[in-house]
């Protein structure tokens, strides 16, 4: 008998994973509007379910398996204590509509988190609502817009964005109704100060700058840049996605930056991407705090202790998230900050920068370096040399999968040809860094000796090269039983 491969569709009519005890209260029918004619749930046993998800997880790479040096997207190890704390019933079992008097602990955590974030980055206040870095950017630029409008300064229609910026920066500026003006990079990977002088003016609403930038470099003229934009009447937005390089070392607020978002998943170890909902709090200088999204939490001092309550900032740009943001992420980030303390956070950044420079120093003889400077928490190699030998950055990324390593970010930032953007993070041991170096060096050898081995990679993964564009364009994230026709009124995926 031929052995059939295990299938995705496991449902068998009548099979059960759970049996509920008979109710000990009278049964009450659900409201009719909540009922559906049919509910095509899979009928499976517990072991079917466990095996199904375990098998799926084995087909994928995860931060809990091996190094995940995804530059800019920072796959930081998610400490398990974060999960334990987030699952405490007092956090996991509450509802955002509850009377504030019954959820004082949750409100206190939010207040403490926003206070700690503001202090860490040198801002007067921080608001927690936005759900991701890009969402924080939009919130920040809406604040910028509201600030100029309120002053009647309506001619400020342009936002300056360096050419090394993450794509979300110009996209955000356009979504908020601004025109984007690109600042080129100079020969050292900074924003070109001279070009900026020529571009900034009375029509400048602000500048969105990432510092350290997406080349992994600290902008050597950051203070002059901030001053230049301020002198022209604009505001400076710092994309704080790379804050994990400077914790306890430099504070954007001290550089007179006006607004910044934090990526809790990049800096404060909350899960990223498919791993969970995000969070992108926004820090602001004091006079911009009234524009933050509301409601926000505030503390009302009562003698030794305090009480926490919701309030609506007077000039708020409005709500940007249902309820109060992704609370589970606040608990995780709070736990991470508390576990490390001020000294520990500084060490996080020192180790992240050290690890990145260790990789750079051990790879730069085999790969071209975009800008040969001491890097911050990440750096960008170029596979131009390998391209001339027959294998591109994408091929190198695919070959890394054969070593059980997640590839770095490729083809970003756009200013570097054949870019390989590498960020090890602080949590990798010297052994795991050495393993990555050895893999990258071996791949460089392979490209020289047998490029086909690399261009046809991966060889050891269950799936080979996927249609990544197709997967993006025709997203299908919803499981539906094979035989079941689409119920009327439900849009196709
Ligand atoms: C520099 C930079 N800005 C913005 C973002 C967007 O953040 P998010 O993915 O949380 O929307 C990222 C992504 O990680 C980034 O690296």
Coordinates of C-alpha atoms in Angstrom, one line a residue, residues 26-368:
X26 CA -29.7 26.2 33.1
X27 CA -28.9 26.3 29.4
X28 CA -29.7 29.6 27.8
X29 CA -29.9 30.0 24.0
X30 CA -27.5 32.4 22.4
X31 CA -29.1 35.5 20.7
X32 CA -30.2 34.5 17.2
X33 CA -28.0 37.1 15.6
X34 CA -24.9 35.4 16.9
X35 CA -25.9 32.0 15.4
X36 CA -24.8 30.7 12.0
X37 CA -26.4 28.1 9.9
X38 CA -23.1 26.1 9.7
X39 CA -19.8 26.4 11.4
X40 CA -17.1 24.5 9.5
X41 CA -14.8 23.9 12.4
X42 CA -12.4 21.0 12.0
X43 CA -13.4 18.0 14.0
X44 CA -10.1 16.6 15.3
X45 CA -8.6 14.9 18.4
X46 CA -6.3 16.7 20.7
X47 CA -3.2 14.8 19.4
X48 CA -4.2 15.6 15.8
X49 CA -4.1 19.3 16.8
X50 CA -0.9 19.1 18.7
X51 CA 0.9 17.2 15.9
X52 CA -0.6 19.5 13.2
X53 CA 0.8 22.7 14.9
X54 CA 4.1 21.1 15.9
X55 CA 4.6 19.9 12.3
X56 CA 3.8 23.4 11.0
X57 CA 6.2 25.0 13.4
X58 CA 8.9 22.7 12.3
X59 CA 8.5 24.0 8.7
X60 CA 9.4 27.5 9.8
X61 CA 12.3 29.3 11.3
X62 CA 11.9 31.0 14.7
X63 CA 14.0 33.0 17.1
X64 CA 13.8 30.2 19.5
X65 CA 15.6 27.9 17.1
X66 CA 18.7 29.8 15.9
X67 CA 20.2 33.2 15.2
X68 CA 17.8 35.5 13.3
X69 CA 20.0 38.4 12.1
X70 CA 17.2 40.3 10.3
X71 CA 18.6 43.8 10.0
X72 CA 16.2 46.6 10.7
X73 CA 13.4 44.1 11.7
X74 CA 15.3 43.1 14.9
X75 CA 14.2 39.6 15.8
X76 CA 15.2 39.9 19.5
X77 CA 14.9 36.9 21.8
X78 CA 11.6 37.1 23.6
X79 CA 12.3 36.3 27.3
X80 CA 9.9 33.7 28.6
X81 CA 9.3 35.7 31.8
X82 CA 7.5 38.3 29.6
X83 CA 5.1 35.6 28.7
X84 CA 4.6 34.4 32.2
X85 CA 3.8 37.9 33.4
X86 CA 1.5 38.7 30.5
X87 CA -0.5 35.6 31.3
X88 CA -1.1 36.5 35.0
X89 CA -4.9 36.5 35.3
X90 CA -5.0 40.0 36.7
X91 CA -3.5 41.2 33.3
X92 CA -4.9 38.6 30.9
X93 CA -8.4 38.4 32.3
X94 CA -9.4 42.1 32.4
X95 CA -11.5 44.0 30.0
X96 CA -10.8 47.5 28.7
X97 CA -14.4 48.6 29.4
X98 CA -14.0 47.8 33.1
X99 CA -14.4 50.6 35.7
X100 CA -11.0 52.1 36.2
X101 CA -11.4 51.5 39.9
X102 CA -11.3 47.7 39.3
X103 CA -8.1 47.8 37.1
X104 CA -5.8 50.1 38.9
X105 CA -2.9 47.7 38.6
X106 CA -3.2 47.7 34.8
X107 CA -3.4 51.5 34.7
X108 CA -0.5 51.8 37.0
X109 CA 1.6 49.5 34.7
X110 CA 0.6 51.7 31.7
X111 CA 1.5 54.9 33.5
X112 CA 4.8 53.5 34.7
X113 CA 5.6 52.2 31.2
X114 CA 4.8 55.6 29.5
X115 CA 6.9 57.4 32.2
X116 CA 9.8 55.0 31.8
X117 CA 9.8 55.2 28.0
X118 CA 9.7 59.0 28.2
X119 CA 12.6 59.0 30.6
X120 CA 14.7 56.5 28.6
X121 CA 14.4 58.6 25.4
X122 CA 14.5 62.0 27.0
X123 CA 10.9 63.1 26.3
X124 CA 8.3 64.8 28.5
X125 CA 5.5 62.4 27.8
X126 CA 4.8 59.2 25.9
X127 CA 1.5 57.9 24.6
X128 CA 1.0 54.1 24.3
X129 CA -1.8 53.7 21.8
X130 CA -0.2 53.0 18.3
X131 CA 0.0 49.4 17.3
X132 CA 3.4 49.3 15.5
X133 CA 6.3 51.4 14.5
X134 CA 4.7 52.6 11.3
X135 CA 1.5 53.4 13.2
X136 CA 3.6 55.4 15.7
X137 CA 5.1 57.3 12.7
X138 CA 1.6 58.2 11.4
X139 CA 0.6 59.3 14.9
X140 CA 3.7 61.4 15.2
X141 CA 3.2 63.1 11.8
X142 CA -0.5 63.7 12.6
X143 CA 0.8 65.5 15.7
X144 CA 3.2 67.5 13.6
X145 CA 0.3 68.5 11.2
X146 CA -2.0 69.4 14.1
X147 CA 0.8 71.6 15.7
X148 CA 1.4 73.6 12.5
X149 CA -2.4 73.9 11.8
X150 CA -3.1 75.2 15.2
X151 CA -0.5 77.9 14.8
X152 CA -2.1 78.8 11.4
X153 CA 1.1 77.9 9.7
X154 CA -0.6 76.2 6.7
X155 CA 2.2 76.6 4.1
X156 CA 4.2 73.8 5.5
X157 CA 3.5 71.0 3.1
X158 CA 6.7 69.1 2.8
X159 CA 8.5 66.5 4.9
X160 CA 12.2 65.8 4.4
X161 CA 13.2 62.1 4.5
X162 CA 16.7 60.7 4.0
X163 CA 17.1 58.2 1.1
X164 CA 18.2 55.5 3.6
X165 CA 14.9 55.7 5.4
X166 CA 12.6 52.7 6.0
X167 CA 9.8 52.8 3.4
X168 CA 7.3 53.4 6.2
X169 CA 8.7 57.0 6.6
X170 CA 7.8 58.4 3.2
X171 CA 4.7 56.3 3.1
X172 CA 3.6 57.9 6.4
X173 CA 4.3 61.4 5.3
X174 CA 2.2 60.9 2.1
X175 CA -0.6 59.3 4.1
X176 CA -0.7 62.4 6.3
X177 CA -1.0 64.6 3.2
X178 CA 2.5 65.8 2.9
X179 CA 4.9 65.9 0.0
X180 CA 8.1 64.0 0.5
X181 CA 11.5 65.6 -0.2
X182 CA 14.4 63.1 -0.3
X183 CA 17.7 64.0 1.3
X184 CA 20.6 62.0 -0.3
X185 CA 23.2 60.2 1.9
X186 CA 26.7 61.5 1.9
X187 CA 29.9 59.5 1.3
X188 CA 30.0 58.4 4.9
X189 CA 26.4 57.3 5.1
X190 CA 25.1 60.3 6.9
X191 CA 22.2 62.5 5.6
X192 CA 24.0 65.0 3.4
X193 CA 24.0 68.2 5.4
X194 CA 24.8 70.5 2.6
X195 CA 22.0 69.2 0.5
X196 CA 19.7 69.5 3.5
X197 CA 20.6 73.2 3.8
X198 CA 19.4 73.7 0.3
X199 CA 16.1 71.8 0.8
X200 CA 14.9 73.0 4.2
X201 CA 12.7 76.2 4.1
X202 CA 9.4 77.8 5.1
X203 CA 7.5 75.0 3.4
X204 CA 9.1 72.4 5.7
X205 CA 6.7 70.8 8.1
X206 CA 9.4 68.6 9.5
X207 CA 12.1 66.0 9.0
X208 CA 11.7 62.3 9.6
X209 CA 15.1 60.9 10.5
X210 CA 16.2 57.5 11.7
X211 CA 19.2 57.7 14.0
X212 CA 21.1 55.4 14.1
X213 CA 20.1 55.1 10.5
X214 CA 19.2 52.0 8.5
X215 CA 22.8 51.7 7.4
X216 CA 23.5 51.0 11.1
X217 CA 25.4 54.3 11.4
X218 CA 25.1 57.2 13.8
X219 CA 24.5 60.4 11.9
X220 CA 27.6 62.5 12.6
X221 CA 25.7 65.7 12.0
X222 CA 22.6 64.9 13.9
X223 CA 22.7 68.0 16.1
X224 CA 23.3 70.4 13.2
X225 CA 20.4 68.7 11.3
X226 CA 18.0 69.1 14.2
X227 CA 19.0 72.7 14.6
X228 CA 18.7 73.4 10.9
X229 CA 15.1 72.1 10.8
X230 CA 14.1 74.0 13.9
X231 CA 15.6 77.3 12.6
X232 CA 13.3 76.8 9.6
X233 CA 10.3 76.3 11.8
X234 CA 9.9 72.6 11.2
X235 CA 9.7 69.8 13.7
X236 CA 12.0 66.8 13.9
X237 CA 10.6 63.3 14.0
X238 CA 13.0 60.6 15.1
X239 CA 12.1 57.1 13.8
X240 CA 13.1 55.4 17.0
X241 CA 13.2 51.9 15.6
X242 CA 16.9 51.7 16.3
X243 CA 16.8 52.8 19.9
X244 CA 18.1 49.5 20.9
X245 CA 21.6 50.7 19.9
X246 CA 21.7 53.7 22.3
X247 CA 19.8 52.8 25.4
X248 CA 21.3 54.5 28.4
X249 CA 23.9 56.1 26.1
X250 CA 22.2 58.8 24.2
X251 CA 18.6 60.3 24.4
X252 CA 16.9 61.7 21.3
X253 CA 15.1 64.1 23.5
X254 CA 18.4 65.6 24.6
X255 CA 19.3 66.2 21.0
X256 CA 16.1 68.3 20.9
X257 CA 14.2 65.9 18.7
X258 CA 10.5 66.7 19.1
X259 CA 8.6 63.4 18.5
X260 CA 9.8 59.8 18.3
X261 CA 8.2 56.4 18.2
X262 CA 9.5 53.3 20.1
X263 CA 9.2 49.9 18.5
X264 CA 8.5 47.8 21.6
X265 CA 9.3 44.6 19.5
X266 CA 12.7 45.9 18.4
X267 CA 13.9 47.5 21.6
X268 CA 12.0 46.0 24.4
X269 CA 11.7 42.3 23.4
X270 CA 8.0 42.0 22.6
X271 CA 7.2 39.5 19.8
X272 CA 7.4 40.7 16.2
X273 CA 5.6 40.0 13.0
X274 CA 3.6 36.8 13.0
X275 CA 4.6 36.4 16.6
X276 CA 2.0 38.8 17.9
X277 CA 0.5 42.2 17.8
X278 CA 2.9 45.1 17.9
X279 CA 3.2 48.3 19.8
X280 CA 4.7 51.7 18.8
X281 CA 4.3 54.2 21.6
X282 CA 5.1 57.9 20.8
X283 CA 7.3 60.2 22.9
X284 CA 6.9 64.0 22.6
X285 CA 8.3 67.2 24.0
X286 CA 6.2 68.9 26.7
X287 CA 4.2 71.3 24.5
X288 CA 3.2 68.5 22.1
X289 CA 1.8 66.2 24.8
X290 CA -1.8 67.7 24.5
X291 CA -1.9 66.3 20.9
X292 CA -1.2 62.7 21.9
X293 CA -4.0 60.1 21.1
X294 CA -6.4 59.7 23.9
X295 CA -7.6 58.5 26.2
X296 CA -4.4 58.3 28.2
X297 CA -3.6 57.3 31.7
X298 CA -2.7 59.8 34.4
X299 CA -1.8 59.5 38.0
X300 CA -3.6 61.6 40.6
X301 CA -1.5 61.8 43.7
X302 CA -3.3 61.1 46.9
X303 CA -0.8 61.5 49.8
X304 CA 1.7 58.7 49.7
X305 CA -0.2 56.7 47.1
X306 CA -1.8 57.5 43.9
X307 CA -4.9 56.7 41.8
X308 CA -4.9 56.2 38.1
X309 CA -7.5 57.5 35.7
X310 CA -8.2 58.0 32.0
X311 CA -8.2 61.5 30.5
X312 CA -8.5 63.0 27.1
X313 CA -5.6 65.3 26.0
X314 CA -7.1 68.6 25.1
X315 CA -5.9 68.9 21.5
X316 CA -5.7 65.2 20.9
X317 CA -5.3 64.0 17.3
X318 CA -7.9 61.4 18.3
X319 CA -8.0 57.8 18.9
X320 CA -5.6 55.7 16.7
X321 CA -6.4 52.2 18.2
X322 CA -9.5 50.6 19.7
X323 CA -9.5 50.8 23.5
X324 CA -6.0 51.6 24.8
X325 CA -3.5 49.8 22.5
X326 CA -2.1 46.3 22.7
X327 CA -2.0 45.9 26.5
X328 CA -0.3 42.5 26.4
X329 CA 2.7 44.1 24.7
X330 CA 2.9 46.8 27.4
X331 CA 3.1 44.1 30.1
X332 CA 6.0 42.4 28.2
X333 CA 7.9 45.6 27.6
X334 CA 7.4 46.7 31.2
X335 CA 8.7 43.3 32.4
X336 CA 11.7 43.6 30.2
X337 CA 12.6 47.1 31.4
X338 CA 12.1 46.2 35.0
X339 CA 14.2 43.0 34.7
X340 CA 17.1 44.9 33.2
X341 CA 17.0 48.2 35.1
X342 CA 18.9 51.2 33.9
X343 CA 22.3 49.5 34.0
X344 CA 21.0 46.4 32.2
X345 CA 19.4 48.4 29.4
X346 CA 22.7 50.2 28.8
X347 CA 24.4 46.8 28.6
X348 CA 21.8 45.6 26.1
X349 CA 22.9 48.4 23.7
X350 CA 26.6 47.9 24.4
X351 CA 26.3 44.2 23.7
X352 CA 24.2 44.8 20.5
X353 CA 26.8 47.2 19.1
X354 CA 29.7 44.9 20.1
X355 CA 28.1 41.9 18.5
X356 CA 27.4 43.7 15.3
X357 CA 31.0 45.1 15.1
X358 CA 32.3 41.6 15.8
X359 CA 30.4 40.2 12.8
X360 CA 31.4 43.1 10.6
X361 CA 35.1 42.7 11.5
X362 CA 35.0 39.0 10.7
X363 CA 33.1 39.4 7.4
X364 CA 34.4 42.5 5.7
X365 CA 37.4 40.8 4.0
X366 CA 34.9 38.4 2.2
X367 CA 32.0 40.8 1.4
X368 CA 32.0 44.4 0.4

